[in-house]
Structures are given as structure tokens and as C-alpha cells.
mmCIF file of C-alpha atoms in Angstrom:
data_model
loop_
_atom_site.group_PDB
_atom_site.id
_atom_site.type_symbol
_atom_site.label_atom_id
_atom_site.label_comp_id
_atom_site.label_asym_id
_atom_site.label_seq_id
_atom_site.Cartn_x
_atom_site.Cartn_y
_atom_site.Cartn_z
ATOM 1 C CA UNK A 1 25.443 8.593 0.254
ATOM 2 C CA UNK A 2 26.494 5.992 2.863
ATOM 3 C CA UNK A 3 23.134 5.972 4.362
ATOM 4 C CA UNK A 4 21.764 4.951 0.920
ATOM 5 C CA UNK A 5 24.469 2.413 -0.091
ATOM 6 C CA UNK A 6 23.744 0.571 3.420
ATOM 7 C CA UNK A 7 20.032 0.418 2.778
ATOM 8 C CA UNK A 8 21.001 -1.831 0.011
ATOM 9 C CA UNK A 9 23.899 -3.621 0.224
ATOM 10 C CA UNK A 10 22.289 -6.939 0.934
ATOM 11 C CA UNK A 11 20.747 -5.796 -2.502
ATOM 12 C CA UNK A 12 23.813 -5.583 -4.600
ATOM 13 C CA UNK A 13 25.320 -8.874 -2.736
ATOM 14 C CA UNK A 14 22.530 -10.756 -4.069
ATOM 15 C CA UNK A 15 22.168 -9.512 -7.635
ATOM 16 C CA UNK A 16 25.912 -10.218 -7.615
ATOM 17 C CA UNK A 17 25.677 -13.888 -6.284
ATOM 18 C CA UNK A 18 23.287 -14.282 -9.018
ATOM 19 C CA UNK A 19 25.432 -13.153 -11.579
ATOM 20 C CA UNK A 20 28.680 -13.196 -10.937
ATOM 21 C CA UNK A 21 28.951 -17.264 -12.326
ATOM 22 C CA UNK A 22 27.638 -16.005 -15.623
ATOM 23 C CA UNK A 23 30.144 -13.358 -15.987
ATOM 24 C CA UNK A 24 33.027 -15.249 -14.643
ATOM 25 C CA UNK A 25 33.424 -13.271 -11.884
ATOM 26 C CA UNK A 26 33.849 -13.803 -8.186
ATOM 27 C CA UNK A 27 30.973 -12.322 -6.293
ATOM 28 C CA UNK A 28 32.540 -10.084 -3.851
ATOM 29 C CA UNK A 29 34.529 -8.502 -6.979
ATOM 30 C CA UNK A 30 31.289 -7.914 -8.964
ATOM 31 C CA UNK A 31 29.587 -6.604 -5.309
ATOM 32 C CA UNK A 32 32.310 -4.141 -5.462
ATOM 33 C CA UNK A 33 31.863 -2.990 -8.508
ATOM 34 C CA UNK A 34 28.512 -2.547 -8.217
ATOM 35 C CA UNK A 35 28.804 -0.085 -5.081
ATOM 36 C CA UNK A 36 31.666 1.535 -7.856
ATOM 37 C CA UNK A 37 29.413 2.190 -10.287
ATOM 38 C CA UNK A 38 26.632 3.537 -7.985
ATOM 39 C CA UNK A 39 28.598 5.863 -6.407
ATOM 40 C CA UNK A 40 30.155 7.287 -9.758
ATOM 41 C CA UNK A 41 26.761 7.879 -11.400
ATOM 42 C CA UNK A 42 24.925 8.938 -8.086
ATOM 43 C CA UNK A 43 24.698 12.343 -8.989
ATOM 44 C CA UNK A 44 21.915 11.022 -11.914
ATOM 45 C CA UNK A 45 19.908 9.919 -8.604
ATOM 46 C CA UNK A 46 16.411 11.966 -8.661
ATOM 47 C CA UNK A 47 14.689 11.276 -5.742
ATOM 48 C CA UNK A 48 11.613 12.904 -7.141
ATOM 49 C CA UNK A 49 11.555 10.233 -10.357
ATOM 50 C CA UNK A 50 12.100 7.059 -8.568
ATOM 51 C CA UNK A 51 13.141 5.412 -4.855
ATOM 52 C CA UNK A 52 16.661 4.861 -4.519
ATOM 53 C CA UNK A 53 16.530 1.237 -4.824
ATOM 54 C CA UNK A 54 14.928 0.684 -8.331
ATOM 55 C CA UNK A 55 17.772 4.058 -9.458
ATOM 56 C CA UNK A 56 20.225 1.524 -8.158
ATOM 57 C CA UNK A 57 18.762 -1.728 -9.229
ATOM 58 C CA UNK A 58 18.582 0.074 -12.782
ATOM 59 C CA UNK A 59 22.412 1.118 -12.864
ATOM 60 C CA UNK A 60 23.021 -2.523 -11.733
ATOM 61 C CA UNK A 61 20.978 -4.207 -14.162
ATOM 62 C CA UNK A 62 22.940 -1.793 -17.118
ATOM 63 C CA UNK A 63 26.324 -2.534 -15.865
ATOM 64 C CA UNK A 64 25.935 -6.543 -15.189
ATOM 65 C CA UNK A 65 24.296 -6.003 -19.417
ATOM 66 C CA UNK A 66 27.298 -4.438 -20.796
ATOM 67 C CA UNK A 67 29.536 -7.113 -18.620
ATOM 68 C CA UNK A 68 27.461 -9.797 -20.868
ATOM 69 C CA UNK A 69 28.041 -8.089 -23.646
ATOM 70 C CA UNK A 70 31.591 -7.912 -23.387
ATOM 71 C CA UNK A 71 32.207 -11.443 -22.812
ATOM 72 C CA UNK A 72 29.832 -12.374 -25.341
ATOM 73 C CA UNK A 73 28.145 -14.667 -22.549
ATOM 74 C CA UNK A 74 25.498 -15.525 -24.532
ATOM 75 C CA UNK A 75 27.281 -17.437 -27.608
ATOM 76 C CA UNK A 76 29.964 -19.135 -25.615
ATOM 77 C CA UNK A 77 29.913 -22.499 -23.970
ATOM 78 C CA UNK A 78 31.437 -23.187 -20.913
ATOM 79 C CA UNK A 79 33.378 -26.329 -19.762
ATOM 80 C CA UNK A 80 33.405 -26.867 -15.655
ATOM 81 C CA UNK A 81 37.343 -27.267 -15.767
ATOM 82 C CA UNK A 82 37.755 -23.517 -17.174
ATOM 83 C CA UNK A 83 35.787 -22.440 -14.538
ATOM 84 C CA UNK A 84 37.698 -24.384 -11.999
ATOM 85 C CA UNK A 85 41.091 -23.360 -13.128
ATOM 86 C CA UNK A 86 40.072 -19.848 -12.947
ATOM 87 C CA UNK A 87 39.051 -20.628 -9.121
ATOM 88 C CA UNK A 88 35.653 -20.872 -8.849
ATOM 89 C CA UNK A 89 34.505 -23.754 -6.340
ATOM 90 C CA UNK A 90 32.614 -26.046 -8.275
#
């Protein structure tokens, strides 16, 4: 399992640099909770149906979905100030 998770971590770093604004998140919290929810669902991993990294990049892509979902990213505008006052370097 660690060998896996190490062949890509630079993976989940990025998708969660790219994300983690949209969700208001900071990065290294949404990393980590990527590398969560691979590890809890890494006993769906078939090697024989797909590589490791698109099985990964697939439970990534469904979690970061149901994170827009919850804050209801889409509909809701955001003002640079909130975003500041939460922490995020702007």
C-alpha cells in the first residue's frame, strides 16, 4: 500500500492545489484527505481492471465532486475578504 501511495503522491498534491481554492480548503488538508480516502476504499483496487493511478485519480475525482456538492460551489459567489479571513493568502 505504501509503495502505491508514494508512486503518486506528487499526484494527489497537485489535484489538491488545483482544487483546494474552490472548495475552501487548504491544500495540504485536502492532500490528506485524499491519501484518507484512498486508503479506506483500497480494497476496491483491481489491478486487473485498471493501473493504480487512474483507480486513484477516479476515487479523487468522486470525493473532490461530492466536496462541491456539499458546499454548493457552483451557485455561490465568493468575495476575496471571506477567503482572507478564513486564511487563505490572497
Amino acid at each position: 500500500m505504501e509503495d502505491y501511495l508514494k508512486e503518486i503522491d506528487s499526484h494527489i498534491v497537485l489535484r489538491a492545489k488545483q482544487c483546494a481554492f474552490s472548495v475552501y480548503m487548504e491544500w495540504e488538508d485536502l492532500a490528506q484527505d485524499l491519501r484518507l480516502r484512498i486508503i479506506e476504499n483500497f480494497n476496491s483496487f483491481d489491478k486487473d481492471k485498471s493501473s493504480f493511478r487512474t483507480w486513484a485519480s477516479t476515487v479523487m475525482d468522486n470525493y473532490i465532486k461530492n466536496l462541491y456538492k456539499k458546499k454548493d460551489i457552483n451557485n455561490e459567489t465568493i468575495s476575496l475578504d471571506s477567503l482572507k479571513e478564513k486564511g487563505f493568502d490572497i
